[in-house]
mmCIF file of N, CA and C in Angstrom:
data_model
loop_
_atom_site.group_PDB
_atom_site.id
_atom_site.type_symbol
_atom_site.label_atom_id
_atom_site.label_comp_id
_atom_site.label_asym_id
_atom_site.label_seq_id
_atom_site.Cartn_x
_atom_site.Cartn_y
_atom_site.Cartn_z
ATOM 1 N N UNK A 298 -71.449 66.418 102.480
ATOM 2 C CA UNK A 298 -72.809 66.459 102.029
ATOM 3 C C UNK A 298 -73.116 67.888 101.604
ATOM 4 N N UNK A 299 -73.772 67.971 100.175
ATOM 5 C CA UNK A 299 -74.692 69.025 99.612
ATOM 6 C C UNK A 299 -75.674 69.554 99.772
ATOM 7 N N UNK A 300 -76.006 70.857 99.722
ATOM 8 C CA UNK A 300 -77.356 70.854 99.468
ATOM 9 C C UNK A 300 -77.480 72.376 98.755
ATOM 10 N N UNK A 301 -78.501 71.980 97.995
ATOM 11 C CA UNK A 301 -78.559 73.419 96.864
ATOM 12 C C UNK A 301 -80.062 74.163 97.560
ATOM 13 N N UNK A 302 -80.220 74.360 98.805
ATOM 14 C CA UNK A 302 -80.937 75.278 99.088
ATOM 15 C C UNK A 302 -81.399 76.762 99.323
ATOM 16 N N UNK A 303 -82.071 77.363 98.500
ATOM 17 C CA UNK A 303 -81.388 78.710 98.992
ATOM 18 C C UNK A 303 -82.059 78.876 100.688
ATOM 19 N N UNK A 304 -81.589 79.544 101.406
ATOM 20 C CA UNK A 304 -81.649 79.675 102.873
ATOM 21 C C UNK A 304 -82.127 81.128 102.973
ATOM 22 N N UNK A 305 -82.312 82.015 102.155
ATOM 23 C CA UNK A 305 -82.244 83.358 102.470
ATOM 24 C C UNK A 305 -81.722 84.243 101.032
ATOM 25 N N UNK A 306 -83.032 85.084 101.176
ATOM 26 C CA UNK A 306 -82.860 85.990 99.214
ATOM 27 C C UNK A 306 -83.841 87.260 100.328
ATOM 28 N N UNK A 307 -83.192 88.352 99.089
ATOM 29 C CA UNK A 307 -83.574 90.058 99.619
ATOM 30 C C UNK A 307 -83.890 90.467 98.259
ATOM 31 N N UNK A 308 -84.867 91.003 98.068
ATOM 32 C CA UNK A 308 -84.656 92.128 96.931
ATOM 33 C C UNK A 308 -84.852 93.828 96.942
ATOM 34 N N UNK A 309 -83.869 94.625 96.469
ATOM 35 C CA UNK A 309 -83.854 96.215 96.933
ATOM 36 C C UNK A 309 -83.473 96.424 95.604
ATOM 37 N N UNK A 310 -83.528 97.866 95.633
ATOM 38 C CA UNK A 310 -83.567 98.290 94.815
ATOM 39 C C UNK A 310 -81.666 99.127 95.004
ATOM 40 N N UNK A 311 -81.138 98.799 95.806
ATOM 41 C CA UNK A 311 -79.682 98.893 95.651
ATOM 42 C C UNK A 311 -79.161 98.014 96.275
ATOM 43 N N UNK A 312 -77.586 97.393 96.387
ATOM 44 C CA UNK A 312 -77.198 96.395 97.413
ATOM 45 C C UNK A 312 -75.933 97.191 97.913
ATOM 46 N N UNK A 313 -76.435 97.199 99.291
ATOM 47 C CA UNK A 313 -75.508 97.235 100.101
ATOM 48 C C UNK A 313 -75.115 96.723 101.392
ATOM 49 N N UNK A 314 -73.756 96.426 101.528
ATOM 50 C CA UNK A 314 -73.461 95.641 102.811
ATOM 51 C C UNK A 314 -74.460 94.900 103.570
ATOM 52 N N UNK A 315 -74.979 96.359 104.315
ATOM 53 C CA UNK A 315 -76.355 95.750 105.378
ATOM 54 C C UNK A 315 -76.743 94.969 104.395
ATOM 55 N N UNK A 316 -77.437 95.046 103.434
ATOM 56 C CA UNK A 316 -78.763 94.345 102.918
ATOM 57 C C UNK A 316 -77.737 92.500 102.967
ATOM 58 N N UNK A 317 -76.829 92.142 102.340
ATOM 59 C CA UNK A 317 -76.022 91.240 102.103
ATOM 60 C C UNK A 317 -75.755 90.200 104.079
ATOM 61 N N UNK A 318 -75.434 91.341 104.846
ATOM 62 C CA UNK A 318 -75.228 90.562 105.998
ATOM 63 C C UNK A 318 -76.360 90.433 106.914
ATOM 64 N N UNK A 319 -77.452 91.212 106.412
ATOM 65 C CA UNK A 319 -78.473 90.877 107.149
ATOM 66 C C UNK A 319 -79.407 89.444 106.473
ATOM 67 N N UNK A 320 -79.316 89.098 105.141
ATOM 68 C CA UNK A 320 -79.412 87.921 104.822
ATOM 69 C C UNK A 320 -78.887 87.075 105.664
ATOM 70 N N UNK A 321 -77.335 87.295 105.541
ATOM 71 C CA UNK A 321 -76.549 85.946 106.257
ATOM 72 C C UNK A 321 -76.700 85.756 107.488
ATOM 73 N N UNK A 322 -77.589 86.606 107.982
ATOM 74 C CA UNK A 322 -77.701 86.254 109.715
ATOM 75 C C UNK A 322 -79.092 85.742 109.286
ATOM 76 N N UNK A 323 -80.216 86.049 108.834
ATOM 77 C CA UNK A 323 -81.061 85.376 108.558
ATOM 78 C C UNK A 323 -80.853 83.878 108.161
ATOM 79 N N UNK A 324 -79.968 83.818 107.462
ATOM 80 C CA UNK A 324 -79.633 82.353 106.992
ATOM 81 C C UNK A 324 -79.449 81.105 107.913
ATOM 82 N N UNK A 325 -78.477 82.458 108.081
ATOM 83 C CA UNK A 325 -77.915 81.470 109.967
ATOM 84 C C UNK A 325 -78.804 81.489 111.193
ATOM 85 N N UNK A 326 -79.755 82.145 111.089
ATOM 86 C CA UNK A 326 -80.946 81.597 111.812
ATOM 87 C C UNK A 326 -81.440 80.520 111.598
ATOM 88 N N UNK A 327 -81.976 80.738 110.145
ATOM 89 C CA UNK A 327 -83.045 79.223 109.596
ATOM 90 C C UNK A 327 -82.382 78.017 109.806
ATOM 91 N N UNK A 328 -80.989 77.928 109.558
ATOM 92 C CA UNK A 328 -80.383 76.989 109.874
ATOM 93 C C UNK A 328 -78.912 77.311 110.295
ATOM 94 N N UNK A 329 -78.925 76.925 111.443
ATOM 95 C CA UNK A 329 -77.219 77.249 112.364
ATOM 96 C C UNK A 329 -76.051 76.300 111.344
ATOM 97 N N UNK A 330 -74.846 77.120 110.710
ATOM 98 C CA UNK A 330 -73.939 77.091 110.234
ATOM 99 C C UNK A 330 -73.188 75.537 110.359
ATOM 100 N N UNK A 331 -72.861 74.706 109.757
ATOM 101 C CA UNK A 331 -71.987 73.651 110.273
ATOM 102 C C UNK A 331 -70.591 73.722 109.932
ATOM 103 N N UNK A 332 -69.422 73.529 110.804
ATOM 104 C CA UNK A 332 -68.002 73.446 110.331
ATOM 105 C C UNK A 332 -67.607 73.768 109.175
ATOM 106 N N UNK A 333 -68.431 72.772 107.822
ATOM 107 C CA UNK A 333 -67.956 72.941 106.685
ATOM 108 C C UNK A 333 -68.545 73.841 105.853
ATOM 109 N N UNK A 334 -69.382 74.946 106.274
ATOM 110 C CA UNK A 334 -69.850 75.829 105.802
ATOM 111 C C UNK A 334 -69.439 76.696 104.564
ATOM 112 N N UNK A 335 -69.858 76.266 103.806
ATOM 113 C CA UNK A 335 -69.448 76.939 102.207
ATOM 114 C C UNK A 335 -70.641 78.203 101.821
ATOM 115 N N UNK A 336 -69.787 79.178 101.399
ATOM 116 C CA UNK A 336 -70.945 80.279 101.343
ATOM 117 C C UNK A 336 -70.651 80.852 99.521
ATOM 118 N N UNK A 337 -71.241 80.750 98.829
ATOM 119 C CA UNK A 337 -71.086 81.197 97.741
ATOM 120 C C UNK A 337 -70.961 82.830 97.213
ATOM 121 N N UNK A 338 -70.474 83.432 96.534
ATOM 122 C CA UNK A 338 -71.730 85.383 96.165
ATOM 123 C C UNK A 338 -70.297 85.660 94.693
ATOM 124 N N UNK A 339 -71.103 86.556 94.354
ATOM 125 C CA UNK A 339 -70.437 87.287 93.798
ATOM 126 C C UNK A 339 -68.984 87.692 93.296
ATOM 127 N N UNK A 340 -68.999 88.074 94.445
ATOM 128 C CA UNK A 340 -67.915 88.752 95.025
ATOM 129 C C UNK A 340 -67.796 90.461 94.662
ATOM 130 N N UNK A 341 -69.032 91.003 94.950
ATOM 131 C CA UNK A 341 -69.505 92.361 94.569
ATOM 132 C C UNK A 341 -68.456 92.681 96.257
ATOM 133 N N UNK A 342 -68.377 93.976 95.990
ATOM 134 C CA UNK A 342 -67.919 94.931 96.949
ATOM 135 C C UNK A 342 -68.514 95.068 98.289
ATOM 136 N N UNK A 343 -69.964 94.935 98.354
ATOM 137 C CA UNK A 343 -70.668 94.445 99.844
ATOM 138 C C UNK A 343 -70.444 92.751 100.603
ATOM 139 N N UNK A 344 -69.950 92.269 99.569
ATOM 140 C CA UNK A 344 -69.411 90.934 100.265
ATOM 141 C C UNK A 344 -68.124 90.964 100.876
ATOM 142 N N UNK A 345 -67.721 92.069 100.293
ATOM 143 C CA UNK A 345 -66.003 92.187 101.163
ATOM 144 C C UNK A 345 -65.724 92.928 102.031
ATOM 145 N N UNK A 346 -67.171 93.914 102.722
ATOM 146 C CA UNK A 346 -67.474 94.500 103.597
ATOM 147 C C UNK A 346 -67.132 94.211 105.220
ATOM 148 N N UNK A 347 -66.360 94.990 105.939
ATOM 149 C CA UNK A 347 -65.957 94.950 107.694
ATOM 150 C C UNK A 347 -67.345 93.558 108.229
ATOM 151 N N UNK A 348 -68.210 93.954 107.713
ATOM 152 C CA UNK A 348 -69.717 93.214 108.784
ATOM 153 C C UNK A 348 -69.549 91.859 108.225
ATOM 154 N N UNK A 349 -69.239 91.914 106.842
ATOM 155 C CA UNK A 349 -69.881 90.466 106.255
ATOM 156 C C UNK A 349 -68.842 89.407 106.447
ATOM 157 N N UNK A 350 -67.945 90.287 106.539
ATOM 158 C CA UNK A 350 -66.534 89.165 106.600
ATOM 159 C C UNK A 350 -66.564 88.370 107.671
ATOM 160 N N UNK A 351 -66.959 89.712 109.060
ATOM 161 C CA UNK A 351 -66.417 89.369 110.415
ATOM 162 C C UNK A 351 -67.915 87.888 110.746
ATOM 163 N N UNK A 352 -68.846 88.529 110.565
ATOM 164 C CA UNK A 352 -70.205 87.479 110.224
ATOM 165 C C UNK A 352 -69.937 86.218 109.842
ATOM 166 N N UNK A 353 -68.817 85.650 108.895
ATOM 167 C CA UNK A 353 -68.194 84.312 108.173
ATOM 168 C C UNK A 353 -67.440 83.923 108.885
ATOM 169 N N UNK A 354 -66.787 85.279 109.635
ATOM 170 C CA UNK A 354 -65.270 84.787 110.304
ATOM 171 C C UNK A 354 -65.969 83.923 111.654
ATOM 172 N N UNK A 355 -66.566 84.399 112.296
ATOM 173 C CA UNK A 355 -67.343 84.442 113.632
ATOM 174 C C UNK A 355 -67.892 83.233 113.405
ATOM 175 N N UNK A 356 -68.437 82.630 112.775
ATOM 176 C CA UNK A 356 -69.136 81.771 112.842
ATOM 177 C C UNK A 356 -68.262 80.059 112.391
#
């Protein structure tokens, strides 16, 4: 099952790491992660960040 919701948006005036994994914990607040958890991005340089990874991994 799908769902095209967004769960969590930031806007700054630069992006970095923090700003990116502090979304995804927000996200994962509003709604706790299920097994099949698909996470979409970029793939800018703050998504491949020590925090954001371990944040995907962890969960």
């Amino acid at each position: 099952m799908a769902s095209q919701h967004v769960l969590c948006w930031h806007v700054a005036a630069t992006m970095l790491e923090e700003l990116v994994s502090t979304d995804l914990r927000r996200a994962f607040w509003s709604q706790p992660p299920t097994p099949d958890l698909l996470v979409h991005s970029d793939l800018g340089g703050q998504y491949c960040g020590n925090d954001h990874r371990k944040l995907l991994r962890d969960r």
